[in-house]
Short mmCIF file of C-alpha atoms in Angstrom, two decimals:
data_model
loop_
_atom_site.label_atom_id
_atom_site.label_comp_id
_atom_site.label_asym_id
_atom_site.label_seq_id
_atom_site.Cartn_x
_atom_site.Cartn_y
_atom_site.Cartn_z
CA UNK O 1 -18.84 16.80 -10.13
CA UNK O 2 -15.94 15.51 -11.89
CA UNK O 3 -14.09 12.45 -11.94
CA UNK O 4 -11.20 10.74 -13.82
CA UNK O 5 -13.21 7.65 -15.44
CA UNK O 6 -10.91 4.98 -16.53
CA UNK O 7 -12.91 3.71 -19.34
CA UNK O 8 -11.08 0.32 -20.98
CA UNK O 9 -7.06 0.05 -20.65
CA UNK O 10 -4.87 2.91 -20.96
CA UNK O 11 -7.69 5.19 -21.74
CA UNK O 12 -8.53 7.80 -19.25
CA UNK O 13 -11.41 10.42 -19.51
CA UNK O 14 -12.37 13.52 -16.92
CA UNK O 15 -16.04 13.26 -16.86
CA UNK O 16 -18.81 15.33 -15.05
CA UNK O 17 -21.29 12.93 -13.12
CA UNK O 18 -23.61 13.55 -10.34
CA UNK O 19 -22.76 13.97 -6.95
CA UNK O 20 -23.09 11.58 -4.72
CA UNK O 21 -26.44 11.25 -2.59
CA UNK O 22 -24.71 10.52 1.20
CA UNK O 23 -27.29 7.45 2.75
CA UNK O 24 -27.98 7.68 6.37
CA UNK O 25 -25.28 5.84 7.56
CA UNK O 26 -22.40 7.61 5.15
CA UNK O 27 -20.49 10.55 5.42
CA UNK O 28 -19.98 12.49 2.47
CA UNK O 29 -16.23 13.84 1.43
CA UNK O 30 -15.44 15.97 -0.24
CA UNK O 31 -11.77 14.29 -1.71
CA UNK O 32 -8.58 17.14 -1.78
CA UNK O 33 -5.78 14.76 -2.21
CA UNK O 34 -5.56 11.47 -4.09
CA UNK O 35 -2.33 8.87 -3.76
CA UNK O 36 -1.43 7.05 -6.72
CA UNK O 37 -0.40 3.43 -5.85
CA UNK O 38 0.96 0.94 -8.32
CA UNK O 39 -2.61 -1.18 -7.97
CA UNK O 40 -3.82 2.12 -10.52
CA UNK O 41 -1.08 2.09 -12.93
CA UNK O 42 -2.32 -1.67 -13.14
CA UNK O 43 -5.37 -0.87 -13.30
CA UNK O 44 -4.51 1.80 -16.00
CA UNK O 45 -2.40 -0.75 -17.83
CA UNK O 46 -5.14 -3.68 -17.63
CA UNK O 47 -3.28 -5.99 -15.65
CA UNK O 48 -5.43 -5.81 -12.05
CA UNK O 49 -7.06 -9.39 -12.19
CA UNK O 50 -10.17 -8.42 -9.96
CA UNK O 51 -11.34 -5.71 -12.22
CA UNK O 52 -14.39 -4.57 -14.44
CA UNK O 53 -14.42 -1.76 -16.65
CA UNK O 54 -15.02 1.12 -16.97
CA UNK O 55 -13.69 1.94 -12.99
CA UNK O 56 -13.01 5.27 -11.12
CA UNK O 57 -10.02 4.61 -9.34
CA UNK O 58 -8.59 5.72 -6.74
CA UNK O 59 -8.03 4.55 -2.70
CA UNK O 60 -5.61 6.55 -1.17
CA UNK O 61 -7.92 9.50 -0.26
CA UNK O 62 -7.96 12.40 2.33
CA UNK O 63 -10.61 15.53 2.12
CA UNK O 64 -12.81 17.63 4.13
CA UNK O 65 -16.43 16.59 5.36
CA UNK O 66 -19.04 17.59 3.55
CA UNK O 67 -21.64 16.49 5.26
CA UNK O 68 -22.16 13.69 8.23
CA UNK O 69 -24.82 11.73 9.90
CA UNK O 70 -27.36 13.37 13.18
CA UNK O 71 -25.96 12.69 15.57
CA UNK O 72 -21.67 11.50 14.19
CA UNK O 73 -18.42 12.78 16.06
CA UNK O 74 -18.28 14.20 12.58
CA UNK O 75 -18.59 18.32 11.71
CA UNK O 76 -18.77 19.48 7.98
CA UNK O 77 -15.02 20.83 7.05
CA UNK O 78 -13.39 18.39 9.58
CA UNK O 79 -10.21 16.80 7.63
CA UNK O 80 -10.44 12.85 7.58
CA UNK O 81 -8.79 10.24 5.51
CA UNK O 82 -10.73 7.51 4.35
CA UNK O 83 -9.92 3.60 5.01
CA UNK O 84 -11.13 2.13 1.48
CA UNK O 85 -11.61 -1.51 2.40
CA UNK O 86 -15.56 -2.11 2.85
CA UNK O 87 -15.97 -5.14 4.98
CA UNK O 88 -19.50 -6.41 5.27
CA UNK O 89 -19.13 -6.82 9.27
CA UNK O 90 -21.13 -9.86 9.37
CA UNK O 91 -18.90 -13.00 7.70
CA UNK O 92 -16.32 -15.31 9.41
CA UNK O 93 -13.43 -13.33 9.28
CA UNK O 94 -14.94 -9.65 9.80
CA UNK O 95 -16.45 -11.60 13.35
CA UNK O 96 -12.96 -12.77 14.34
CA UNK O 97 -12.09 -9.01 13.71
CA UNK O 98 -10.30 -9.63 10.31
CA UNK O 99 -11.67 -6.82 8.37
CA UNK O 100 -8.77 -6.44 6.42
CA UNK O 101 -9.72 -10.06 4.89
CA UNK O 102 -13.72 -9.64 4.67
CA UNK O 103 -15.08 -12.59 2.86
CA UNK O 104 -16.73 -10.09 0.70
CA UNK O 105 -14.88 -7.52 0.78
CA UNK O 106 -15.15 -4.08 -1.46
CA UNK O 107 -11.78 -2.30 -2.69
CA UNK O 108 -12.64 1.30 -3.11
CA UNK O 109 -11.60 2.09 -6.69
CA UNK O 110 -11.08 -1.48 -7.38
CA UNK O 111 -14.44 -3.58 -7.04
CA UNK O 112 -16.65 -0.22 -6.60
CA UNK O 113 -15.68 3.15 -7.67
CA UNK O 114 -13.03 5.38 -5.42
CA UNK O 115 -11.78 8.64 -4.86
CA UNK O 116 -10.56 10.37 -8.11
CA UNK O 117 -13.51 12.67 -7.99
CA UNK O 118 -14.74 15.54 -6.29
CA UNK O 119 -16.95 14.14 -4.20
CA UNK O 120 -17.28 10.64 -2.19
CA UNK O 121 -19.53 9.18 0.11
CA UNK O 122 -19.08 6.19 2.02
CA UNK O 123 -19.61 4.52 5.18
CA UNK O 124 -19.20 6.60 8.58
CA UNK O 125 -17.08 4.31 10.00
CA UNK O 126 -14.17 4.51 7.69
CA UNK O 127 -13.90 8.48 7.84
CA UNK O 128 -10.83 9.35 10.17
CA UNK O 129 -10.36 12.52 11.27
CA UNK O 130 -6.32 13.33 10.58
CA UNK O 131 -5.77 15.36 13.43
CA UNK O 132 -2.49 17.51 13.12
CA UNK O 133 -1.53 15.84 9.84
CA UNK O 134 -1.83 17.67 6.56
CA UNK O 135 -4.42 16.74 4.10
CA UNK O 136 -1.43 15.80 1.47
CA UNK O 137 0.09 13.72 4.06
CA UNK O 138 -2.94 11.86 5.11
CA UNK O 139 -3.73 10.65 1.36
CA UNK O 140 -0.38 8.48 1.95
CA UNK O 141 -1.61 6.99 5.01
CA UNK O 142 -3.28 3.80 3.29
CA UNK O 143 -0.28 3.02 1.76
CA UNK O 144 2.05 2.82 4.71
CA UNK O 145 -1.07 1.14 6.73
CA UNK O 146 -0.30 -2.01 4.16
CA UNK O 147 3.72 -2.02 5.34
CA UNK O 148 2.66 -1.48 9.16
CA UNK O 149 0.58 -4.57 8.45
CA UNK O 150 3.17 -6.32 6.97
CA UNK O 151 5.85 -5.51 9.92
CA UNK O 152 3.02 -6.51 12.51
CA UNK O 153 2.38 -9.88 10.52
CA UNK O 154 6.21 -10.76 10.86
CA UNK O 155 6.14 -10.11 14.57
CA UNK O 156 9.31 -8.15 14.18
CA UNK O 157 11.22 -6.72 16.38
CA UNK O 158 14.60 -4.76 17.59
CA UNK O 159 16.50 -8.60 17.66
CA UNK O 160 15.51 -9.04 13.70
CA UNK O 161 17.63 -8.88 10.99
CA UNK O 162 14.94 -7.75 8.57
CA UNK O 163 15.33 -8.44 4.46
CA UNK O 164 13.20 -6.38 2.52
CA UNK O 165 12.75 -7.14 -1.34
CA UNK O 166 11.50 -4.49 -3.88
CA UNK O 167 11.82 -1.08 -2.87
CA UNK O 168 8.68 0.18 -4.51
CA UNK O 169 6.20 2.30 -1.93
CA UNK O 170 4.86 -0.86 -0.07
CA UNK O 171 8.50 -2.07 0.24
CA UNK O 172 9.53 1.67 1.72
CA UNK O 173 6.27 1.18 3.81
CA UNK O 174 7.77 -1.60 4.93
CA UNK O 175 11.05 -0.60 5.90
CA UNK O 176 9.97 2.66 7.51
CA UNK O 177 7.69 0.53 10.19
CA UNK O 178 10.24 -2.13 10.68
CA UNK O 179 13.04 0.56 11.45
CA UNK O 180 10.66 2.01 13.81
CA UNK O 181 10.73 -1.50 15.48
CA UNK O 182 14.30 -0.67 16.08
CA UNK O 183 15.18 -3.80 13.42
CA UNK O 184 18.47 -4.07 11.16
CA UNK O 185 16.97 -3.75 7.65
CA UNK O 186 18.44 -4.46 4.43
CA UNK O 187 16.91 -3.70 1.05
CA UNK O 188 17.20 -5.58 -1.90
CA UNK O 189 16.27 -4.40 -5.53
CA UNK O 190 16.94 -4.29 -9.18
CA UNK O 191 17.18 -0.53 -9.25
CA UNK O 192 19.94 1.53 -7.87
CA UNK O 193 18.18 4.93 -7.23
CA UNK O 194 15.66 2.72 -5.29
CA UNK O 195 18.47 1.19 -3.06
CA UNK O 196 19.93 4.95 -2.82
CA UNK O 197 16.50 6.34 -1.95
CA UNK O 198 16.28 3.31 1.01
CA UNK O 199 19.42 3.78 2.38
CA UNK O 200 19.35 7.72 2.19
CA UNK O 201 15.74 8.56 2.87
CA UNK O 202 14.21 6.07 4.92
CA UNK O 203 17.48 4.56 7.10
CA UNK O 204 17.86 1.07 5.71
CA UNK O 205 20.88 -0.30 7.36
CA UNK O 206 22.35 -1.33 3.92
CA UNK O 207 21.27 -2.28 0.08
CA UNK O 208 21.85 -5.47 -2.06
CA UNK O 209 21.64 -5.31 -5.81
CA UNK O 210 19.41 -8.13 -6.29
CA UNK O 211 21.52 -9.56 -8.98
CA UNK O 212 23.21 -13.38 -9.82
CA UNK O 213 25.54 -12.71 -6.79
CA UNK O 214 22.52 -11.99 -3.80
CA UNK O 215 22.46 -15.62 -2.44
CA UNK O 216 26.50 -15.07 -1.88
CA UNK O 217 25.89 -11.29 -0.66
CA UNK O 218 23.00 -12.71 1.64
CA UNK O 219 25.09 -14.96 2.96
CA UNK O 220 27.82 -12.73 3.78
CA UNK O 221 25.72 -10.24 5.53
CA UNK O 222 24.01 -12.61 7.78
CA UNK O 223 27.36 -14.82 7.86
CA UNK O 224 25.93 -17.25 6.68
CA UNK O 225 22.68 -17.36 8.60
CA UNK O 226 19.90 -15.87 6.43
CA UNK O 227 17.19 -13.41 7.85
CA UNK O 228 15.46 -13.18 10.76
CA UNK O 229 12.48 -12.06 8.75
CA UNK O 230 12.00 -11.24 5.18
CA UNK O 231 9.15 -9.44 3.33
CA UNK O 232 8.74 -9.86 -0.12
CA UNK O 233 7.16 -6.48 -1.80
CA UNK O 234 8.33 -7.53 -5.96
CA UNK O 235 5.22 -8.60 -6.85
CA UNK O 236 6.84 -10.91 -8.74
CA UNK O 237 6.81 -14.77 -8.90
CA UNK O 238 9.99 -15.31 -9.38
CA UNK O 239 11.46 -12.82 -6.35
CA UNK O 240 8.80 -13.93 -4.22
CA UNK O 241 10.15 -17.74 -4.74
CA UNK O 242 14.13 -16.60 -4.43
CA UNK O 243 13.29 -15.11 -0.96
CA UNK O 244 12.63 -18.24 0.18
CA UNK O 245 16.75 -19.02 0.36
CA UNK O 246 17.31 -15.91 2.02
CA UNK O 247 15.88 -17.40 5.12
CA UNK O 248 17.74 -18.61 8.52
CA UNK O 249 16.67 -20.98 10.66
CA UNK O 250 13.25 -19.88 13.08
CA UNK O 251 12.55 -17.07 10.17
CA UNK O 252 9.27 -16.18 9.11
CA UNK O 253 8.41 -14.74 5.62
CA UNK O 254 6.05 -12.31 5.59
CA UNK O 255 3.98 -12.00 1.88
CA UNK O 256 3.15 -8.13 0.82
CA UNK O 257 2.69 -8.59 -2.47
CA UNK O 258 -0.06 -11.25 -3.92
CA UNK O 259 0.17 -12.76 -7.65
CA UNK O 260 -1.82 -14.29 -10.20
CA UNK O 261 0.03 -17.63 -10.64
CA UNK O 262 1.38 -20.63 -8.02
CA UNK O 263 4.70 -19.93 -6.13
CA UNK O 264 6.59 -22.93 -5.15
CA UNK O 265 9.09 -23.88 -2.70
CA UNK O 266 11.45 -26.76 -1.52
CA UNK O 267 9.86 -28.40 1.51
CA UNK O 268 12.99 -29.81 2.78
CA UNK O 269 14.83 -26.43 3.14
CA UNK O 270 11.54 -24.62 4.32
CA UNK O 271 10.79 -27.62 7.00
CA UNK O 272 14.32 -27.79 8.29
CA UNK O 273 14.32 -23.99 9.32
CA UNK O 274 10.68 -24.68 10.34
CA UNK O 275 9.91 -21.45 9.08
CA UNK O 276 6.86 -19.71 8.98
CA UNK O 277 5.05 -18.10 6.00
CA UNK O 278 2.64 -15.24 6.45
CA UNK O 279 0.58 -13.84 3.66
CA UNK O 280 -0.28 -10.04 4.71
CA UNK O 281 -3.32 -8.28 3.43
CA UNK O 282 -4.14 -4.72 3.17
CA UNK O 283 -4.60 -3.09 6.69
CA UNK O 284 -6.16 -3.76 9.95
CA UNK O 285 -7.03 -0.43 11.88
CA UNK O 286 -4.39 -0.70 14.67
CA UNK O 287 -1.91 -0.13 11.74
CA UNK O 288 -3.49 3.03 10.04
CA UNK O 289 -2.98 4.34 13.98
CA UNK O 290 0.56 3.33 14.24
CA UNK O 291 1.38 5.48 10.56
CA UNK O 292 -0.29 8.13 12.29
CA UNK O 293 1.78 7.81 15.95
CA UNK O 294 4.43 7.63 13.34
CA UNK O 295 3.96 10.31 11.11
CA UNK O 296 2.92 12.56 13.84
CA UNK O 297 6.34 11.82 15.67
CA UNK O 298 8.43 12.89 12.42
CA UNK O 299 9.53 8.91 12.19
CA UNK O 300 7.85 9.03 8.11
CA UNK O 301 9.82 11.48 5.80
CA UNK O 302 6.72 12.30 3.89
CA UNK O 303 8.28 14.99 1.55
CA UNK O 304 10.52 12.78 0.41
CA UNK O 305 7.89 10.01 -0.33
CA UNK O 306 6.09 12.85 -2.00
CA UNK O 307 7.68 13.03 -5.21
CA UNK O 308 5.24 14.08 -7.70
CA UNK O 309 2.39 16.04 -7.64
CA UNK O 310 -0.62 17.24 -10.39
CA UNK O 311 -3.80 18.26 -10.44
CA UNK O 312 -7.11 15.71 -10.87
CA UNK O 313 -7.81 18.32 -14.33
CA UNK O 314 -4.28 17.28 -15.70
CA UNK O 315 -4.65 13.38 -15.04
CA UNK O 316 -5.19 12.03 -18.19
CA UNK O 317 -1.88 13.22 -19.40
CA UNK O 318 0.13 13.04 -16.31
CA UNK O 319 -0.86 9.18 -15.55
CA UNK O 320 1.17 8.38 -19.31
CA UNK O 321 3.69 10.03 -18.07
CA UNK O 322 4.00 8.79 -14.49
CA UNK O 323 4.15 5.47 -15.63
CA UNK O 324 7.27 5.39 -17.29
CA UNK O 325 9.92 4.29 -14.79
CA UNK O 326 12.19 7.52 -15.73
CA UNK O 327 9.79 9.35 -14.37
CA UNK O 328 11.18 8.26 -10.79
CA UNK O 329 7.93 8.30 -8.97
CA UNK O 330 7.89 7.23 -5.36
CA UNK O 331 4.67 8.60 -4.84
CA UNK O 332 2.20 10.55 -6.69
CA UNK O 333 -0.31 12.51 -5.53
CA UNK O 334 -3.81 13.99 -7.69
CA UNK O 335 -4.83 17.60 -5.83
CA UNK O 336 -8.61 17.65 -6.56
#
């Protein structure tokens, strides 16, 4: 079969390897749609911290069964996306139900190899069958799963003034779920055509140009409250510490995005609002249900999302390109 080997960083090869033999407990895929996230152009760029080389990426995955165990709910040529997160089932957290934050937990495509091959097998219990949603749709489900998560986390709801920073796809995610909630969302970024796609595409209530004048635009918004609830999705240190003056009293932050180095914080201002700080991680599977109720009630504009699309054959010269930022990607997706 082939797959798209990333060897070292920013060196990409299409290699032929052997397909997969499916254990008795796996179901094997074969993968039709691949969504790249920005945890591959890291990868691709050598800056993912949990990483060895050389790594088949890939985690957002739909595809067709190839074959499944005696006896599964499972039929060869059923369509099923794939949850990538391989929990072990058996620490502390996976018993309290916290899969999402298995103690030794296995990233498809990030601590083993993922999707960005023909072929895939892996464990019968993360196969979903899609139902009515395409295959090109479905390969965006993990994605939005990790903003459902995020919304859930912050307990929000239709009362919340909802802040949003970084409008990147897990931001969007974000926004999408929390308007679904029926909350007042603004959007905050450094890029314009991201605020334009928020506001446009996905129905954030309004945009702020996170620039030396957002603590004075925050506060005129809210009139001088802060946020209900803000989610940080910047992946950046020094956003993810600003966000902390956006909130009122009684909000919670809610952290998407995780980073290498200490964030710090004023204890005074964060104990006087007794606020309440959430760190959100990947998806539980309550949330890859709610994208689908979602999706499958036209509440997730996936053609817009859906900006780019190639072909597996063509990724080594289409993941150069697709990194540039004037490429505009919102999402890309690999056709294998």
């Amino acid at each position: 079969m082939k797959a798209l080997l990333c060897d070292e960083p920013g060196r990409l090869t299409l290699v032929e390897r052997p397909k997969p033999a499916r254990a008795a407990h796996e179901v094997l895929v074969r993968i039709r749609h691949v969504g790249i996230c920005g945890t591959d152009f890291h990868i691709y760029a050598g800056k993912h911290p949990f990483l060895a080389y050389p790594r088949v990426m890939g985690h957002e995955l739909s595809g067709t069964v190839e074959e499944a165990p005696e006896g599964s709910a499972l039929s060869a040529g059923d369509p099923v996306y794939i949850v990538p997160y391989l929990s072990c089932g058996t620490c502390h957290a996976c018993r309290k139900g916290l899969t999402n934050a298995c103690q030794n937990i296995q990233v498809l495509g990030v601590h083993c190899d993922g999707g960005m091959a023909e072929y895939l097998s892996v464990p019968a219990q993360n196969v979903i069958p899609t139902g009515a949603i395409p295959l090109a749709d479905a390969a965006m489900i993990e994605f939005l799963a990790i903003g459902a998560h995020g919304v859930k986390r912050g307990g929000i709801g239709a009362e919340d003034r909802v802040l949003v920073t970084g409008a990147g796809p897990i931001g969007m995610s974000a926004i999408i779920f929390a308007k679904a909630r029926g909350a007042d969302v603004t959007v905050m970024d450094t890029r314009a055509d991201r605020l334009a796609f928020a506001t446009d595409q996905l129905g954030a209530d309004r945009s702020v140009m996170a620039d030396d004048q957002a603590e004075a635009t925050v506060q005129a918004i809210t009139d001088g409250n802060g946020f209900d609830v803000v989610i940080d999705a910047t992946g950046n240190a020094g956003p993810m510490q600003r966000g902390f003056a956006f909130l009122a009293h009684g909000a919670r932050y809610v952290l998407l995005s995780v980073v290498r180095s200490d964030i710090t914080f004023s204890d005074p201002e964060f104990h006087k609002r007794e606020a309440t700080l959430f760190a959100s991680r990947n998806a539980q599977p309550d949330d890859f249900a709610e994208v689908v109720r979602q999706m499958e009630a036209g509440k997730v504009p996936t053609r817009a999302l859906n900006s780019h699309t190639g072909r597996l054959s063509d990724a080594v010269s289409l993941f150069t390109e697709w990194s540039k930022p004037e490429a505009g990607v919102i999402k890309a997706i690999l056709e294998v």
